[in-house]
Coordinates of C-alpha atoms in Angstrom, one line a residue:
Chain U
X7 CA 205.9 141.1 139.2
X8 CA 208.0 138.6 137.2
X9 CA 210.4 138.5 139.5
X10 CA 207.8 136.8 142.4
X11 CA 205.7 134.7 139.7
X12 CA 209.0 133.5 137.9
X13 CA 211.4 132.6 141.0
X14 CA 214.9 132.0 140.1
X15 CA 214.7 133.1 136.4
X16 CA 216.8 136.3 136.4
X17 CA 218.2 136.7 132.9
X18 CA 215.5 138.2 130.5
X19 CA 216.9 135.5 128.1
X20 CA 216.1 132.3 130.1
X21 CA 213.2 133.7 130.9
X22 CA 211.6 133.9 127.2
X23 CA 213.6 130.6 126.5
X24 CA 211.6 129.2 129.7
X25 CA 208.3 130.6 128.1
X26 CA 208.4 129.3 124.9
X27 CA 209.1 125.7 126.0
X28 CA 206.5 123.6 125.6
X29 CA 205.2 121.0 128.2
X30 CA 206.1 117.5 126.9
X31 CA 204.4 114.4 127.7
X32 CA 207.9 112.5 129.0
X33 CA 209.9 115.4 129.2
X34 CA 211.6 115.1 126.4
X35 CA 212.7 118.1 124.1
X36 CA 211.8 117.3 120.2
X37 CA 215.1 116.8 118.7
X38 CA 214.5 118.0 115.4
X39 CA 211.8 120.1 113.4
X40 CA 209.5 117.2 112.9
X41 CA 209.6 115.0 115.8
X42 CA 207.1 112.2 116.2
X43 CA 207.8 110.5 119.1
X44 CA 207.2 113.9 121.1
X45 CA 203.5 115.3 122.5
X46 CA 202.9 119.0 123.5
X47 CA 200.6 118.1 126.5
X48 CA 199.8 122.2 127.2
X49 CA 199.0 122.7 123.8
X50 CA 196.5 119.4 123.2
X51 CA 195.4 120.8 126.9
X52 CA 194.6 124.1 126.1
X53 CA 192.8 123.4 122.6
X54 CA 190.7 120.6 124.1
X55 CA 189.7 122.7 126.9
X56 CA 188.6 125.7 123.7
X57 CA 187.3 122.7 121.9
X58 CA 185.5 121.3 124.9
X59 CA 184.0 125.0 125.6
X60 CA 182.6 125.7 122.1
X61 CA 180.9 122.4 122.0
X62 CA 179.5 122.2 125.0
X63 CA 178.3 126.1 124.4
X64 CA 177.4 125.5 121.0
X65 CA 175.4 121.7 122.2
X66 CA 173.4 124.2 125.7
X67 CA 172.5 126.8 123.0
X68 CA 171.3 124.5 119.9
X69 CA 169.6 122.4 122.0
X70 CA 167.8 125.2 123.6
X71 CA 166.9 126.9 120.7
X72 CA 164.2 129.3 120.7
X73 CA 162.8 130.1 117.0
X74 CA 160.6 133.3 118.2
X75 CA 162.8 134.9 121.5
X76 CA 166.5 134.3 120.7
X77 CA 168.7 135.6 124.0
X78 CA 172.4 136.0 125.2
X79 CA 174.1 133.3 123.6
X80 CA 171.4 132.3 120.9
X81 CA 171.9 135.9 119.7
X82 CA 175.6 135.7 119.4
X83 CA 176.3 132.2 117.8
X84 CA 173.1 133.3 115.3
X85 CA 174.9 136.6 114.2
X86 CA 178.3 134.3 113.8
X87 CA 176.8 132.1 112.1
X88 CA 174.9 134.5 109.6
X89 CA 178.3 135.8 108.9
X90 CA 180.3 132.6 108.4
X91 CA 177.0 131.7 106.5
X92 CA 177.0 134.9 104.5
X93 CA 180.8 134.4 103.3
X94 CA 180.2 131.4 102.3
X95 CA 177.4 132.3 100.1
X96 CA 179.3 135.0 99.0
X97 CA 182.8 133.0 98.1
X98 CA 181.9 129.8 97.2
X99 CA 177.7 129.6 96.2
X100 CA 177.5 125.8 95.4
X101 CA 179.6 124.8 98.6
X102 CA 178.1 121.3 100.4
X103 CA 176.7 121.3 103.8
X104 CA 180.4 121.0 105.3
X105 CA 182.1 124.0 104.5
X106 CA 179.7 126.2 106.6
X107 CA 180.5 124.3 110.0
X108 CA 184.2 123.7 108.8
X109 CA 184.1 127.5 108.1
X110 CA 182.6 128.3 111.6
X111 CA 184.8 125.8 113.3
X112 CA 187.9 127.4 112.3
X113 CA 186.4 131.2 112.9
X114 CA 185.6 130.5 116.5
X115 CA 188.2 127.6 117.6
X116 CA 190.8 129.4 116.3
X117 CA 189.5 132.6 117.6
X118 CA 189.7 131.4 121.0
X119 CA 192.6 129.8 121.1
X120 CA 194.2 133.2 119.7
X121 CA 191.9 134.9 122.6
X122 CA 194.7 132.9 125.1
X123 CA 197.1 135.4 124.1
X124 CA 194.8 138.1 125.9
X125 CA 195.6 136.0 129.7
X126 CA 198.9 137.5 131.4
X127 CA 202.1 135.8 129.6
X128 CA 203.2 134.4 133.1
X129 CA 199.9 133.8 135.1
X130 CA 199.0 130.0 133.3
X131 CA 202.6 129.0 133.2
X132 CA 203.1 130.4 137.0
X133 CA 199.6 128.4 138.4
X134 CA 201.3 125.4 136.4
X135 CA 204.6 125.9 137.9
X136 CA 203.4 126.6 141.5
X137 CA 200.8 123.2 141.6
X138 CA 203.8 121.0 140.1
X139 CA 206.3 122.3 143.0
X140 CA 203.5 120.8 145.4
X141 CA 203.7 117.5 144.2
X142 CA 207.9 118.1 144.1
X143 CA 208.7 119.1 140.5
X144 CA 211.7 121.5 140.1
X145 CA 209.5 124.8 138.9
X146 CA 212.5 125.6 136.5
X147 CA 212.1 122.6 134.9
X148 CA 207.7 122.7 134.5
X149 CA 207.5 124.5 131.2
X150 CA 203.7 125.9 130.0
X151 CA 203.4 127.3 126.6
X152 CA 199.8 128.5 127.0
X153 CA 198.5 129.8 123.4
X154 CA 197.8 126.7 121.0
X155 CA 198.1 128.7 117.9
X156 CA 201.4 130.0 118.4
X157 CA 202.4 126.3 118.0
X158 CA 203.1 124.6 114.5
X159 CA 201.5 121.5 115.4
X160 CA 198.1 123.5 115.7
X161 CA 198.4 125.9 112.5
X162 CA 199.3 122.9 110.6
X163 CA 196.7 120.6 111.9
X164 CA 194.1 123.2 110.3
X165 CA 196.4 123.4 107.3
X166 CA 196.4 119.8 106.5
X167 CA 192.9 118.7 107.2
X168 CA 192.1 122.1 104.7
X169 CA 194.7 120.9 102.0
X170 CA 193.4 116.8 102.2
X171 CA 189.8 118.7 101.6
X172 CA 191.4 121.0 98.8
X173 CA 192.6 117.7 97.3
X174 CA 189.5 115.9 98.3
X175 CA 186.9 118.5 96.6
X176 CA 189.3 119.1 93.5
X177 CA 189.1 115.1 92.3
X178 CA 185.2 115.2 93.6
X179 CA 184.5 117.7 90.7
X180 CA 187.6 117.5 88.4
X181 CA 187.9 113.9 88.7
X182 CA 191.0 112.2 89.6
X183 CA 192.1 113.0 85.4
X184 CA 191.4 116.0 85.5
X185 CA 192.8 116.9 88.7
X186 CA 195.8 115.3 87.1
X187 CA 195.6 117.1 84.2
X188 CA 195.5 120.5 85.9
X189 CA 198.9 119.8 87.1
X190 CA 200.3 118.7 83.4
X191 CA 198.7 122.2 81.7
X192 CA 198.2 124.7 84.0
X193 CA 199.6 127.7 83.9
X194 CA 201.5 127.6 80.9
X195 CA 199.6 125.1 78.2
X196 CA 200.9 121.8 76.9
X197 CA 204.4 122.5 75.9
X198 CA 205.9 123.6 78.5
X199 CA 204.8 120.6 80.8
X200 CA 207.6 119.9 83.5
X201 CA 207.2 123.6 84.5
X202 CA 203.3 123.0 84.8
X203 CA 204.0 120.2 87.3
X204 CA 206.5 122.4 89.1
X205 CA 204.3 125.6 89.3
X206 CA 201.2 123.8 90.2
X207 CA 202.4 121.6 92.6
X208 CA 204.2 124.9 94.2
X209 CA 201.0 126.6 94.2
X210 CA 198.8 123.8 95.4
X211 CA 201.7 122.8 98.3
X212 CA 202.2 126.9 99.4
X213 CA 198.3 126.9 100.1
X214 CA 199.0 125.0 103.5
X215 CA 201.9 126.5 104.6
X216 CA 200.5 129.8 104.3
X217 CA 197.8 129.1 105.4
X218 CA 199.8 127.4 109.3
X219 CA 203.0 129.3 109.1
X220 CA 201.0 132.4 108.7
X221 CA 198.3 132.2 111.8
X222 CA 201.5 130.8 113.7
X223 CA 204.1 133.7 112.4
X224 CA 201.1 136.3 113.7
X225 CA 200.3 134.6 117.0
X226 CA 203.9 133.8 118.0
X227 CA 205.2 137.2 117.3
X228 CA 202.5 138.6 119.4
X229 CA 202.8 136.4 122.1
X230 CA 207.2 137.4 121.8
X231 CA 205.8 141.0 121.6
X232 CA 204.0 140.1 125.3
X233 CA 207.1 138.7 126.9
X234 CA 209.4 141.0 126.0
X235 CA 207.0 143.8 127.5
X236 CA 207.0 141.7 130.6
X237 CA 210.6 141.9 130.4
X238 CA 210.3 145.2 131.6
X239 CA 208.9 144.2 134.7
X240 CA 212.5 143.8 135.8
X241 CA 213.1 147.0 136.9
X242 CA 210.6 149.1 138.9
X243 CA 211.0 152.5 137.1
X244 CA 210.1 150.4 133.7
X245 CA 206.8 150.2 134.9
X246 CA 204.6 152.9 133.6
X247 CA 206.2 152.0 130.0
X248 CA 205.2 148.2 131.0
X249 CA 201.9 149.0 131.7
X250 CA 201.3 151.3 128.3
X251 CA 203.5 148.9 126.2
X252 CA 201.1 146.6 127.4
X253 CA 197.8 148.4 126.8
X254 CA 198.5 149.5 123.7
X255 CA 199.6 146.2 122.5
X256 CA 197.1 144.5 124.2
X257 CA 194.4 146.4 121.7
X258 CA 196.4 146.3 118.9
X259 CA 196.2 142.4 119.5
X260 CA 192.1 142.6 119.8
X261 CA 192.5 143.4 116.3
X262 CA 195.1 140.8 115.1
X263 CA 193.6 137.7 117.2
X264 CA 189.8 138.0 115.2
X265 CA 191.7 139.4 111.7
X266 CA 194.0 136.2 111.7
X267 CA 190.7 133.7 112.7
X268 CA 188.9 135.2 110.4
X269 CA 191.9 135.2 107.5
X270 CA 192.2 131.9 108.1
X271 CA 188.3 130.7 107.6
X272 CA 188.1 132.9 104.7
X273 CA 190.5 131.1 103.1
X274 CA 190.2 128.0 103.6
X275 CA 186.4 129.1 101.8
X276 CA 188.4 130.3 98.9
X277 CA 190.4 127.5 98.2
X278 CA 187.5 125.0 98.5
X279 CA 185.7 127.1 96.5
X280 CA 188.7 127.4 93.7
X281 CA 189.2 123.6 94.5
X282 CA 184.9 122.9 93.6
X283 CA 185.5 125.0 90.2
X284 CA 185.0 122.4 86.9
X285 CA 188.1 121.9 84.8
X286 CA 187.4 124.2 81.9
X287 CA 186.5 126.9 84.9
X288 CA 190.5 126.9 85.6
Chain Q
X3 CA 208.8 125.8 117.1
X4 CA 208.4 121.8 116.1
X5 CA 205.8 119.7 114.3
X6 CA 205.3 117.0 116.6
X7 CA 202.4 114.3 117.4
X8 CA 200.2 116.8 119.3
X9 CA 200.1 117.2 115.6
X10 CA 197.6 114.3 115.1
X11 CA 195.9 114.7 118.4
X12 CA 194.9 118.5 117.3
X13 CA 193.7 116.8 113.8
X14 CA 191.0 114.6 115.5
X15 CA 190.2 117.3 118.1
X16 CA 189.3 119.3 115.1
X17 CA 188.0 117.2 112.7
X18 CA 185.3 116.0 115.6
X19 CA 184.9 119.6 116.7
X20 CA 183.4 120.0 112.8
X21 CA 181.1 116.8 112.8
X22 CA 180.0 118.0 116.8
X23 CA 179.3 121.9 115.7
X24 CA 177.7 121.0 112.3
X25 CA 175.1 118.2 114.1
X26 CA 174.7 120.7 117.3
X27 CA 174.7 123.9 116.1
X28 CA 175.3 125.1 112.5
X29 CA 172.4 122.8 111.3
X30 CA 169.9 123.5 114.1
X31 CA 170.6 127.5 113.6
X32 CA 170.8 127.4 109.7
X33 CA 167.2 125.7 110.1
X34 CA 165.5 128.2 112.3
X35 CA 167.1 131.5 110.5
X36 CA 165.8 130.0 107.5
X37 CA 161.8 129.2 108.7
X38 CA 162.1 132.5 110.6
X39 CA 163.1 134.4 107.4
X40 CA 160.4 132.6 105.9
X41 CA 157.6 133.6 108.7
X42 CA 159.1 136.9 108.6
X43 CA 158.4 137.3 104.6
X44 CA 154.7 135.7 105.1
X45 CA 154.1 137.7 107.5
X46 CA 155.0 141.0 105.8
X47 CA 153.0 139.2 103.1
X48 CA 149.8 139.4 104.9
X49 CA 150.5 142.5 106.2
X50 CA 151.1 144.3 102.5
X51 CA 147.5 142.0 101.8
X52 CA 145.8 143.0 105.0
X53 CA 146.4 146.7 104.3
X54 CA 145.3 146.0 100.7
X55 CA 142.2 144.5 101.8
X56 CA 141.3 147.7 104.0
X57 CA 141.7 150.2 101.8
X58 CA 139.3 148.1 98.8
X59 CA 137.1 148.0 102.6
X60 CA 136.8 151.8 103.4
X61 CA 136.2 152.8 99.6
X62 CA 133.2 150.0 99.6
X63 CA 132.4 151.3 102.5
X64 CA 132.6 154.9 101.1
X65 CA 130.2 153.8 98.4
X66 CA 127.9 151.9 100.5
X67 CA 127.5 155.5 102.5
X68 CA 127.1 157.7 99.8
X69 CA 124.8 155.2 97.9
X70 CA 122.5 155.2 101.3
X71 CA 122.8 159.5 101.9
X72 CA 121.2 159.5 98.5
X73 CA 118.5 156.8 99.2
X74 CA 117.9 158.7 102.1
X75 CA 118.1 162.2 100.3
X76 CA 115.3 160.4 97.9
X77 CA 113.3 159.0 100.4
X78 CA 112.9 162.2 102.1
X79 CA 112.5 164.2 98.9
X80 CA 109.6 161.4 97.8
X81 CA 108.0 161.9 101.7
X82 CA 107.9 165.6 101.4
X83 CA 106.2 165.3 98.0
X84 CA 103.5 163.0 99.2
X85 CA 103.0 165.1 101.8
X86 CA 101.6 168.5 100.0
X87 CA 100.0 165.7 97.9
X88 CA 98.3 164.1 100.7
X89 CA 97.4 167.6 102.5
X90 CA 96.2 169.0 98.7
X91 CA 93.7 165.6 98.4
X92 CA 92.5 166.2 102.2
X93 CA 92.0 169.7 101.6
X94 CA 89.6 169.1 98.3
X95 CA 88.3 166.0 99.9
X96 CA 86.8 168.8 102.4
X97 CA 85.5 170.9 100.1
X98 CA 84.0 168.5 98.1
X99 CA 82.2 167.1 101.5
X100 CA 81.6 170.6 102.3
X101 CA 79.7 171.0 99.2
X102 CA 78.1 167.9 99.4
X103 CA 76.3 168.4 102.8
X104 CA 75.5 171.5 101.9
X105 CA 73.7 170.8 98.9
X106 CA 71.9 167.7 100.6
X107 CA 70.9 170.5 103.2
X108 CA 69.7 172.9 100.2
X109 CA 68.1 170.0 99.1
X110 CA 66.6 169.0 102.2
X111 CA 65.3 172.4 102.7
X112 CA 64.0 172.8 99.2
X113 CA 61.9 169.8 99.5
X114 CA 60.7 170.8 103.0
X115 CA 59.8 174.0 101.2
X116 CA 57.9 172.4 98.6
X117 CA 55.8 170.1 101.3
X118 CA 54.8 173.2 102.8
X119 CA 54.0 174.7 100.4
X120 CA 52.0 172.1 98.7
X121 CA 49.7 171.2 102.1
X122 CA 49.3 175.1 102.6
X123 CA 48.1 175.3 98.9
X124 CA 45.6 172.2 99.8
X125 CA 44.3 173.8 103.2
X126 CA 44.2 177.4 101.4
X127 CA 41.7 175.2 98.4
X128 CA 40.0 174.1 101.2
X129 CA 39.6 177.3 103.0
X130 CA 38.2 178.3 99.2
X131 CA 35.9 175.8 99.1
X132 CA 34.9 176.4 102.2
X133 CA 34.6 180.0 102.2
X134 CA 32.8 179.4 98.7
X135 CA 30.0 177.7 100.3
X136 CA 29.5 179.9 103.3
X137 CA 28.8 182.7 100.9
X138 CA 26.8 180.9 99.1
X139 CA 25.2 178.9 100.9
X140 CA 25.1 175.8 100.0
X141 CA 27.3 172.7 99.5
X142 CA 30.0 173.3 96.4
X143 CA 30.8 170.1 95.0
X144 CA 34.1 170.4 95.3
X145 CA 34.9 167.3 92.3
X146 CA 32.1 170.0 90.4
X147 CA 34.6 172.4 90.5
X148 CA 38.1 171.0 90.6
X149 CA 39.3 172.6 87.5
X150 CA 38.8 176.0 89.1
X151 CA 39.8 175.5 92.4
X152 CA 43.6 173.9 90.5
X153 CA 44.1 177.0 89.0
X154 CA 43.3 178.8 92.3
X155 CA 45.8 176.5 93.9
X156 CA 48.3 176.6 90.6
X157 CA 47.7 180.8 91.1
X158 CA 48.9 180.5 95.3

């Protein structure tokens, strides 16, 4: 199976290295953690494509909206959007007309781009590979990371724009003083001030990260979980535990890929809604 | 396993995903599950008032028909009544008519009676007179003698 879609890998390490490269936009490999000057094209691909789907589904159906006879996709968004709606209501009461679409933005982007994990870990990369050799690129060398969210860039692209609107909806109703001054006396009251700034600032910073390395720690694990099962592919008489590996952790991942969408939404609502609270609330 | 500039690419493909879902679909939706939760409560509204409405209905109506069975019940009671009346009043209007004609008839016959008897008491004072004066030969005055001849007649 491998063997024929992957062509020249043969050691089960180069060919999980080879999967977890990401397409670059010049070719060039990111030289350290944080890398600027390099673009995941596969990636942006990939999550524009999601992106590109759930708008252009979500412009057909609200457009075509049918107050008395809602069918097939009408039904679905409205019962998503009764959901996200509902945990809003539920979290965070006096949110603003933002966090519901932020909310359901998250939920369903994410979602699908989690969903990629579900297509066979070497069919994208080996349509990729085979279309470059045409126009003459080395197929070793064509690398196709397919699942957006088992990339940091993605996680923490949510992360941030979540955290600038933690920070963003904390000074909207603290103020900008008292935003401040949750920093100076928070947890521990006024005395012991330099460890207020060092807890708080810990807290407020670990809300991100948790929020990105988590979705990406799930995703990229299960995607790893996926190639190694491939891995037994190698050998013919591996095959019947291939194909059960497979299935089972194929539905155990139907469960992960909504659970860590839906983590994810629920709380970013939670932290907006802790962010929204007045000072004396804290 | 890098943060890289897709980084900021992802960041505006999201933050315009947001804006795009919120105008297209989260605003559009929110708005009809909203007026249809509304059209759904007025119309279990009217519902609760329409079934309201007919039950106060049937129990008018239930009066209305057992206000009219005794109308009727009266009507037919005040009918039979006039009826024995009305057969009673016939019956002695008969009589009475009865007894009327009849005593015209007694009447009638009584005077008849009385005529006859009066022009047979004249001709019989006549015959008398007449008689009278055969016997005797001679005219009788009959004025001469009226005093006897009323008491012959009074006497018939």
């Amino acid at each position: 199976m491998s063997e024929s879609n992957a062509p020249a890998i043969s050691s089960p390490v180069e060919y999980i290295q080879h999967h977890l490269q990401n397409a670059t936009l010049d070719g060039e490999r990111p030289a350290s953690l944080v890398d600027f000057s390099v673009f995941f094209i596969d990636t942006f691909l990939v999550s524009l494509i999601l992106a590109l789907l759930f708008g252009f589904v979500a412009w057909k159906v609200g457009k075509n909206i049918d107050p008395d006879k809602p069918t097939g996709m009408q039904n679905v968004l409205e019962a998503v959007v009764e959901f996200v709606n509902q945990q809003v209501k539920d979290i965070f009461p006096a949110a603003d007309k933002w966090v519901g679409p932020l909310a359901i933005t998250i939920f369903v982007w994410v979602l699908l781009m989690n969903a990629m994990d579900f297509l066979p870990v070497d069919l994208i990369p080996s349509l990729v590979a085979g279309v470059a050799s045409i126009f003459g690129a080395d197929p070793h060398h064509v690398y196709t990371k397919v699942v957006p969210t088992t990339n940091l860039d993605t996680t923490f692209a949510l992360a941030l724009l979540v955290f600038g609107l933690i920070i963003f909806y904390n000074i909207k109703n603290k103020g900008l003083v008292g935003y401040i001054k949750v920093f100076l006396f928070h947890p521990f009251g006024k005395w012991l001030m330099p460890v207020n700034i060092i807890m708080t600032t810990i807290e407020e910073v670990a809300k991100p990260i948790s929020l990105g390395l988590r979705l990406f720690g799930n995703m990229f694990a299960g995607e790893l979980l996926f190639l190694l099962i491939a891995l037994l592919a190698f050998s013919v008489w591996a095959m019947p535990a291939q194909i059960a590996l497979g299935t089972l952790w194929g539905i155990f991942h139907m469960l992960v890929v909504p659970l860590q969408a839906f983590i994810f939404m629920l709380l970013t609502i939670v932290y907006l809604g802790l962010a929204s609270q007045g000072e004396d609330e804290h | 396993m890098n943060v890289t500039a897709t980084l900021i690419g992802q960041l505006i493909v999201f933050s315009i995903l947001i804006w795009f879902v919120k105008a297209v679909l989260w605003e559009p939706i929110i708005n009809t599950l909203e007026d249809r939760k509304k059209r759904i409560a007025d119309g279990l509204a009217a519902s609760e008032k329409g079934l309201k409405d007919q039950e106060v209905a049937k129990e008018l109506a239930k009066q209305e028909i057992k206000k009219a069975k005794e109308d009727a019940a009266e009507i037919i009671a005040q009918a039979k009544a006039r009826d024995g009346q009305m057969l009673e009043e016939a019956k002695n209007k008969a009589v009475e008519e009865a007894e009327r004609v009849m005593a015209g008839a007694q009447a009638e016959i009584d005077q008849e009676v009385n005529r006859a008897k009066d022009s047979l008491r004249t001709q019989v004072s006549e015959l008398a007179v007449v008689g009278a004066s055969k016997i005797l030969g001679k005219e009788i005055d009959a004025n001469a003698h009226k005093a006897a001849l009323k008491e012959l007649i009074e006497q018939i």
